[in-house]
């Protein structure tokens, strides 16, 4: 046995939630019509070079339904399909703190009315939070299991510039510290394959270990239809990591993260439809199985190479 009473050699968030709530917790992805300052002209109109029309890997589509209707339909569908009992409302597409705080309060609270919703997860940019917004989220987190997910992608400013993030690492650090001061859980998103060396990617892991972030979501850089990255790929200006290198790098990264850090994702999700490259990312399960096998082959596990780990994982 490794993490959460399973044979997983990393602290998989879904298993962590199952232990915490005594039942599998399903995320309901919601679309509240948010935008992003890196796309609407406030910072730039181009957005991050990998961002597609859905707002960066999102699967939420509102079809003009209210938040409450989206939650009700999502919960019923998951109950019918998986006999699901508990849910987290998940604002994923674009920057979900990018509205005035009064509007945010109405939106977030609408997502929490369903009796089986136990938590809230909000994806955003680190430059889209302020004291009032964090106070609101901290207030909600007293009654609901709440996470803020910050897109970081890399700790290296040269990389953030290259992908047109529109913020630097210091901006993330300020948001992170302000969020943690309020006791809110933070999940940090990183992307592999951003023209960085292996050492540079692993420096991001070491920094996240130093910060003891609560959660990490790892993506492989991929070209989706209609993105600037897809145009670069088609022009032959970028190539992507192969699957074996990605698997090895994920394992190296996990070994550096503290065992307490929950792992929310290790590969892209539902990307098949718009995916141009790398094609191997379309078979997510294969990739996850390879990561499991590589950790097993190394006789390794998350936290093996970090000094930050306080808990016994075996
Ligand atoms: S911050 Fe997110 S939504 Fe905004 S441009 Fe970048 S990936 Fe797209």
Short mmCIF file of C-alpha atoms and ligand atoms in Angstrom, two decimals:
data_model
loop_
_atom_site.label_atom_id
_atom_site.label_comp_id
_atom_site.label_asym_id
_atom_site.label_seq_id
_atom_site.Cartn_x
_atom_site.Cartn_y
_atom_site.Cartn_z
CA UNK A 1 0.00 0.00 0.00
CA UNK A 2 1.20 3.48 -0.77
CA UNK A 3 -1.00 6.59 -0.77
CA UNK A 4 -4.57 6.79 0.57
CA UNK A 5 -4.77 3.01 1.06
CA UNK A 6 -4.20 2.38 -2.66
CA UNK A 7 -1.30 1.04 -4.69
CA UNK A 8 -0.73 4.48 -6.26
CA UNK A 9 2.80 5.72 -5.72
CA UNK A 10 1.66 9.32 -5.73
CA UNK A 11 -0.94 11.23 -3.75
CA UNK A 12 -3.75 11.07 -6.27
CA UNK A 13 -6.34 13.75 -5.51
CA UNK A 14 -9.37 11.59 -6.33
CA UNK A 15 -8.25 8.90 -3.85
CA UNK A 16 -7.45 11.59 -1.28
CA UNK A 17 -10.99 12.97 -1.65
CA UNK A 18 -12.52 9.52 -1.35
CA UNK A 19 -10.72 9.01 1.95
CA UNK A 20 -11.67 12.45 3.19
CA UNK A 21 -15.39 12.26 2.33
CA UNK A 22 -15.97 8.51 2.55
CA UNK A 23 -17.24 8.40 -1.06
CA UNK A 24 -15.90 9.28 -4.48
CA UNK A 25 -16.28 13.01 -5.10
CA UNK A 26 -17.08 14.02 -8.68
CA UNK A 27 -16.27 17.42 -10.15
CA UNK A 28 -19.01 19.27 -12.02
CA UNK A 29 -17.42 21.67 -14.50
CA UNK A 30 -19.31 24.95 -14.75
CA UNK A 31 -19.28 27.85 -17.15
CA UNK A 32 -20.23 31.23 -15.68
CA UNK A 33 -19.24 33.21 -18.77
CA UNK A 34 -15.92 34.46 -17.41
CA UNK A 35 -13.29 36.02 -19.63
CA UNK A 36 -9.57 36.55 -19.19
CA UNK A 37 -7.52 39.78 -19.10
CA UNK A 38 -4.93 38.09 -21.27
CA UNK A 39 -7.49 37.66 -24.03
CA UNK A 40 -9.86 40.63 -23.72
CA UNK A 41 -7.23 43.31 -24.36
CA UNK A 42 -6.60 44.33 -20.73
CA UNK A 43 -3.16 42.67 -20.81
CA UNK A 44 -3.18 41.38 -24.37
CA UNK A 45 -5.61 40.03 -26.95
CA UNK A 46 -3.44 37.07 -27.92
CA UNK A 47 -3.65 35.05 -24.71
CA UNK A 48 -1.24 32.30 -23.73
CA UNK A 49 0.07 30.66 -26.90
CA UNK A 50 -1.57 27.32 -26.03
CA UNK A 51 -4.99 28.72 -25.09
CA UNK A 52 -7.91 27.73 -27.29
CA UNK A 53 -11.41 29.19 -27.62
CA UNK A 54 -12.59 27.13 -24.64
CA UNK A 55 -10.23 28.99 -22.29
CA UNK A 56 -7.42 26.54 -21.81
CA UNK A 57 -8.38 22.86 -21.75
CA UNK A 58 -11.86 23.44 -20.37
CA UNK A 59 -14.76 21.04 -20.93
CA UNK A 60 -17.48 23.29 -19.52
CA UNK A 61 -20.14 24.67 -21.81
CA UNK A 62 -23.07 26.51 -20.27
CA UNK A 63 -25.54 26.36 -23.19
CA UNK A 64 -26.96 29.50 -21.55
CA UNK A 65 -28.07 27.62 -18.43
CA UNK A 66 -27.90 29.23 -15.00
CA UNK A 67 -25.23 28.00 -12.59
CA UNK A 68 -27.83 26.23 -10.48
CA UNK A 69 -29.23 24.48 -13.56
CA UNK A 70 -25.73 23.41 -14.63
CA UNK A 71 -25.06 21.97 -11.16
CA UNK A 72 -28.42 20.16 -11.01
CA UNK A 73 -28.03 18.64 -14.47
CA UNK A 74 -24.36 17.73 -13.84
CA UNK A 75 -25.15 16.06 -10.50
CA UNK A 76 -28.10 14.11 -11.92
CA UNK A 77 -26.07 12.91 -14.90
CA UNK A 78 -23.24 11.72 -12.65
CA UNK A 79 -25.70 10.05 -10.28
CA UNK A 80 -27.33 8.19 -13.17
CA UNK A 81 -24.04 7.15 -14.71
CA UNK A 82 -21.85 6.41 -11.69
CA UNK A 83 -24.23 6.40 -8.71
CA UNK A 84 -22.28 9.49 -7.56
CA UNK A 85 -23.17 10.90 -4.14
CA UNK A 86 -20.90 13.91 -3.57
CA UNK A 87 -19.72 16.70 -5.84
CA UNK A 88 -17.40 19.65 -6.13
CA UNK A 89 -18.44 22.61 -8.25
CA UNK A 90 -15.58 23.47 -10.56
CA UNK A 91 -15.12 26.76 -12.38
CA UNK A 92 -12.50 25.85 -14.95
CA UNK A 93 -12.68 27.86 -18.19
CA UNK A 94 -10.86 31.20 -18.43
CA UNK A 95 -10.17 33.24 -15.25
CA UNK A 96 -12.90 32.55 -12.73
CA UNK A 97 -12.16 35.43 -10.35
CA UNK A 98 -12.24 38.00 -13.16
CA UNK A 99 -15.44 39.83 -12.20
CA UNK A 100 -16.33 42.29 -9.42
CA UNK A 101 -16.42 40.66 -5.99
CA UNK A 102 -20.20 41.15 -5.59
CA UNK A 103 -20.86 39.18 -8.77
CA UNK A 104 -18.40 36.50 -7.72
CA UNK A 105 -20.26 36.01 -4.45
CA UNK A 106 -23.55 35.40 -6.29
CA UNK A 107 -21.92 33.02 -8.78
CA UNK A 108 -19.99 30.95 -6.21
CA UNK A 109 -22.92 30.70 -3.81
CA UNK A 110 -25.25 29.58 -6.64
CA UNK A 111 -22.82 26.73 -7.26
CA UNK A 112 -23.08 25.56 -3.65
CA UNK A 113 -26.87 25.32 -3.23
CA UNK A 114 -27.20 21.68 -4.26
CA UNK A 115 -27.31 19.56 -1.07
CA UNK A 116 -24.72 17.07 -2.34
CA UNK A 117 -22.11 19.67 -3.27
CA UNK A 118 -19.34 19.51 -0.66
CA UNK A 119 -16.77 21.79 -2.23
CA UNK A 120 -15.74 24.42 -4.68
CA UNK A 121 -12.75 24.69 -6.98
CA UNK A 122 -11.91 27.92 -8.80
CA UNK A 123 -9.35 28.13 -11.60
CA UNK A 124 -7.79 31.53 -12.22
CA UNK A 125 -4.69 33.61 -12.91
CA UNK A 126 -2.56 34.95 -10.05
CA UNK A 127 -3.08 38.52 -11.26
CA UNK A 128 -6.88 38.16 -11.04
CA UNK A 129 -7.24 38.06 -7.25
CA UNK A 130 -7.23 40.83 -4.67
CA UNK A 131 -7.81 41.10 -0.92
CA UNK A 132 -11.61 41.35 -1.20
CA UNK A 133 -11.91 38.35 -3.55
CA UNK A 134 -9.64 36.23 -1.36
CA UNK A 135 -11.61 37.25 1.73
CA UNK A 136 -14.81 36.08 0.01
CA UNK A 137 -13.25 32.73 -0.92
CA UNK A 138 -11.81 32.34 2.59
CA UNK A 139 -15.29 32.97 3.98
CA UNK A 140 -16.78 30.26 1.73
CA UNK A 141 -13.96 27.88 2.71
CA UNK A 142 -15.18 27.92 6.31
CA UNK A 143 -18.27 25.94 5.22
CA UNK A 144 -17.13 24.21 2.01
CA UNK A 145 -14.01 22.36 0.97
CA UNK A 146 -12.47 25.02 -1.26
CA UNK A 147 -9.55 25.23 -3.65
CA UNK A 148 -8.05 28.03 -5.71
CA UNK A 149 -6.23 26.76 -8.79
CA UNK A 150 -3.56 29.10 -10.14
CA UNK A 151 -2.13 28.74 -13.60
CA UNK A 152 1.61 29.15 -13.13
CA UNK A 153 3.11 26.82 -15.79
CA UNK A 154 6.76 27.55 -14.85
CA UNK A 155 8.72 29.49 -12.25
CA UNK A 156 10.99 30.87 -15.00
CA UNK A 157 10.14 34.37 -16.18
CA UNK A 158 11.81 33.84 -19.56
CA UNK A 159 9.36 30.98 -20.16
CA UNK A 160 6.35 32.97 -18.96
CA UNK A 161 7.33 35.70 -21.39
CA UNK A 162 7.75 33.29 -24.26
CA UNK A 163 4.28 31.81 -23.79
CA UNK A 164 2.73 35.28 -23.32
CA UNK A 165 1.43 34.62 -19.81
CA UNK A 166 1.23 38.32 -19.03
CA UNK A 167 2.49 37.89 -15.45
CA UNK A 168 5.76 36.90 -13.83
CA UNK A 169 6.69 34.49 -11.06
CA UNK A 170 6.66 37.22 -8.38
CA UNK A 171 3.02 37.83 -9.22
CA UNK A 172 2.28 34.16 -8.50
CA UNK A 173 4.23 34.31 -5.23
CA UNK A 174 2.26 37.33 -4.00
CA UNK A 175 -1.07 35.69 -4.86
CA UNK A 176 0.07 32.40 -3.34
CA UNK A 177 1.13 33.98 -0.05
CA UNK A 178 -2.06 36.05 0.18
CA UNK A 179 -4.13 32.94 -0.45
CA UNK A 180 -2.29 30.72 2.02
CA UNK A 181 -2.47 33.45 4.70
CA UNK A 182 -6.23 32.95 4.55
CA UNK A 183 -6.01 29.16 4.85
CA UNK A 184 -7.32 28.46 1.33
CA UNK A 185 -6.04 25.33 -0.46
CA UNK A 186 -3.93 26.11 -3.52
CA UNK A 187 -3.45 23.90 -6.58
CA UNK A 188 -0.73 25.04 -8.98
CA UNK A 189 -0.77 24.20 -12.68
CA UNK A 190 2.49 23.50 -14.50
CA UNK A 191 3.23 22.62 -18.12
CA UNK A 192 6.11 20.49 -19.40
CA UNK A 193 7.64 21.12 -22.80
CA UNK A 194 7.86 24.91 -22.78
CA UNK A 195 11.28 25.09 -24.42
CA UNK A 196 12.83 24.31 -21.00
CA UNK A 197 15.63 21.93 -20.10
CA UNK A 198 15.00 19.04 -17.74
CA UNK A 199 16.87 20.90 -14.99
CA UNK A 200 14.69 23.98 -15.46
CA UNK A 201 11.50 21.92 -15.24
CA UNK A 202 12.73 20.21 -12.08
CA UNK A 203 13.59 23.60 -10.55
CA UNK A 204 9.87 24.32 -10.70
CA UNK A 205 9.27 21.10 -8.71
CA UNK A 206 11.88 22.11 -6.13
CA UNK A 207 10.28 25.52 -5.74
CA UNK A 208 6.78 24.04 -5.34
CA UNK A 209 8.24 21.68 -2.74
CA UNK A 210 9.78 24.63 -0.91
CA UNK A 211 6.38 26.34 -0.88
CA UNK A 212 4.68 23.09 0.18
CA UNK A 213 1.83 23.72 -2.26
CA UNK A 214 -1.31 21.77 -1.42
CA UNK A 215 -1.89 20.50 -4.95
CA UNK A 216 -0.29 20.28 -8.37
CA UNK A 217 -1.76 19.73 -11.83
CA UNK A 218 0.75 18.72 -14.51
CA UNK A 219 0.07 19.19 -18.21
CA UNK A 220 2.08 18.29 -21.27
CA UNK A 221 2.29 21.19 -23.69
CA UNK A 222 0.00 20.43 -26.61
CA UNK A 223 -1.21 22.15 -29.73
CA UNK A 224 -4.98 22.47 -29.91
CA UNK A 225 -6.82 23.58 -33.02
CA UNK A 226 -6.96 27.33 -33.55
CA UNK A 227 -4.13 28.21 -31.14
CA UNK A 228 -0.96 30.16 -31.80
CA UNK A 229 0.96 27.06 -30.75
CA UNK A 230 -0.76 25.02 -33.47
CA UNK A 231 0.39 27.58 -36.04
CA UNK A 232 3.97 27.35 -34.71
CA UNK A 233 3.80 23.56 -34.91
CA UNK A 234 2.45 23.59 -38.45
CA UNK A 235 5.24 26.00 -39.43
CA UNK A 236 7.77 23.54 -38.02
CA UNK A 237 8.88 25.94 -35.29
CA UNK A 238 8.23 23.61 -32.36
CA UNK A 239 8.35 19.90 -31.72
CA UNK A 240 6.88 18.09 -28.73
CA UNK A 241 8.35 15.80 -26.10
CA UNK A 242 7.80 12.11 -26.75
CA UNK A 243 5.77 10.05 -24.31
CA UNK A 244 8.72 8.18 -22.75
CA UNK A 245 10.52 11.43 -21.94
CA UNK A 246 7.32 12.87 -20.49
CA UNK A 247 6.72 9.80 -18.32
CA UNK A 248 10.29 9.92 -16.99
CA UNK A 249 10.06 13.62 -16.29
CA UNK A 250 6.74 13.26 -14.46
CA UNK A 251 8.32 10.60 -12.23
CA UNK A 252 11.37 12.83 -11.55
CA UNK A 253 9.00 15.70 -10.73
CA UNK A 254 6.87 13.57 -8.39
CA UNK A 255 9.96 12.35 -6.55
CA UNK A 256 10.76 15.98 -5.70
CA UNK A 257 7.30 16.95 -4.48
CA UNK A 258 6.38 16.44 -0.82
CA UNK A 259 4.14 13.43 -0.19
CA UNK A 260 1.49 15.77 1.27
CA UNK A 261 0.99 17.56 -2.06
CA UNK A 262 -2.08 16.17 -3.77
CA UNK A 263 -1.74 15.41 -7.48
CA UNK A 264 -4.79 16.65 -9.35
CA UNK A 265 -3.72 15.67 -12.85
CA UNK A 266 -0.76 14.06 -14.59
CA UNK A 267 -1.76 14.41 -18.22
CA UNK A 268 -4.29 16.30 -20.32
CA UNK A 269 -7.97 15.50 -20.03
CA UNK A 270 -10.51 15.02 -22.82
CA UNK A 271 -8.20 16.57 -25.39
CA UNK A 272 -8.78 14.13 -28.23
CA UNK A 273 -11.22 16.22 -30.25
CA UNK A 274 -9.12 19.35 -30.79
CA UNK A 275 -5.69 17.83 -30.34
CA UNK A 276 -3.21 18.35 -33.15
CA UNK A 277 0.02 17.29 -31.39
CA UNK A 278 1.46 15.35 -29.69
CA UNK A 279 -0.96 12.60 -30.69
CA UNK A 280 0.10 10.26 -27.87
CA UNK A 281 -1.59 12.62 -25.42
CA UNK A 282 -4.95 11.49 -26.80
CA UNK A 283 -4.51 8.15 -24.98
CA UNK A 284 -4.43 9.54 -21.45
CA UNK A 285 -4.95 6.23 -19.68
CA UNK A 286 -1.96 4.65 -21.44
CA UNK A 287 0.20 7.53 -20.28
CA UNK A 288 -1.01 7.23 -16.67
CA UNK A 289 -0.35 3.48 -16.72
CA UNK A 290 3.17 4.10 -17.98
CA UNK A 291 3.80 6.55 -15.12
CA UNK A 292 2.62 3.90 -12.63
CA UNK A 293 4.90 1.31 -14.22
CA UNK A 294 7.91 3.62 -14.28
CA UNK A 295 7.54 4.46 -10.57
CA UNK A 296 7.25 0.75 -9.86
CA UNK A 297 10.32 -0.04 -11.97
CA UNK A 298 12.30 2.58 -10.06
CA UNK A 299 10.86 1.33 -6.78
CA UNK A 300 10.07 4.96 -6.21
CA UNK A 301 7.21 7.21 -5.08
CA UNK A 302 6.22 10.83 -4.65
CA UNK A 303 8.45 12.58 -2.15
CA UNK A 304 11.32 10.11 -2.42
CA UNK A 305 13.81 12.86 -3.23
CA UNK A 306 12.48 15.72 -1.13
CA UNK A 307 13.42 16.62 2.41
CA UNK A 308 10.04 18.29 2.98
CA UNK A 309 8.06 15.12 3.61
CA UNK A 310 6.75 14.66 7.15
CA UNK A 311 4.37 11.76 6.61
CA UNK A 312 5.08 8.08 6.16
CA UNK A 313 3.65 7.04 2.81
CA UNK A 314 4.20 3.30 3.04
S1 LIG B 1 -4.71 32.71 -18.53
FE1 LIG B 1 -5.92 30.90 -19.11
S2 LIG B 1 -7.75 31.69 -20.17
FE2 LIG B 1 -6.24 33.35 -20.06
S3 LIG B 1 -5.14 33.27 -22.01
FE3 LIG B 1 -3.95 32.07 -20.55
S4 LIG B 1 -4.70 29.95 -20.72
FE4 LIG B 1 -6.20 31.31 -21.74
#
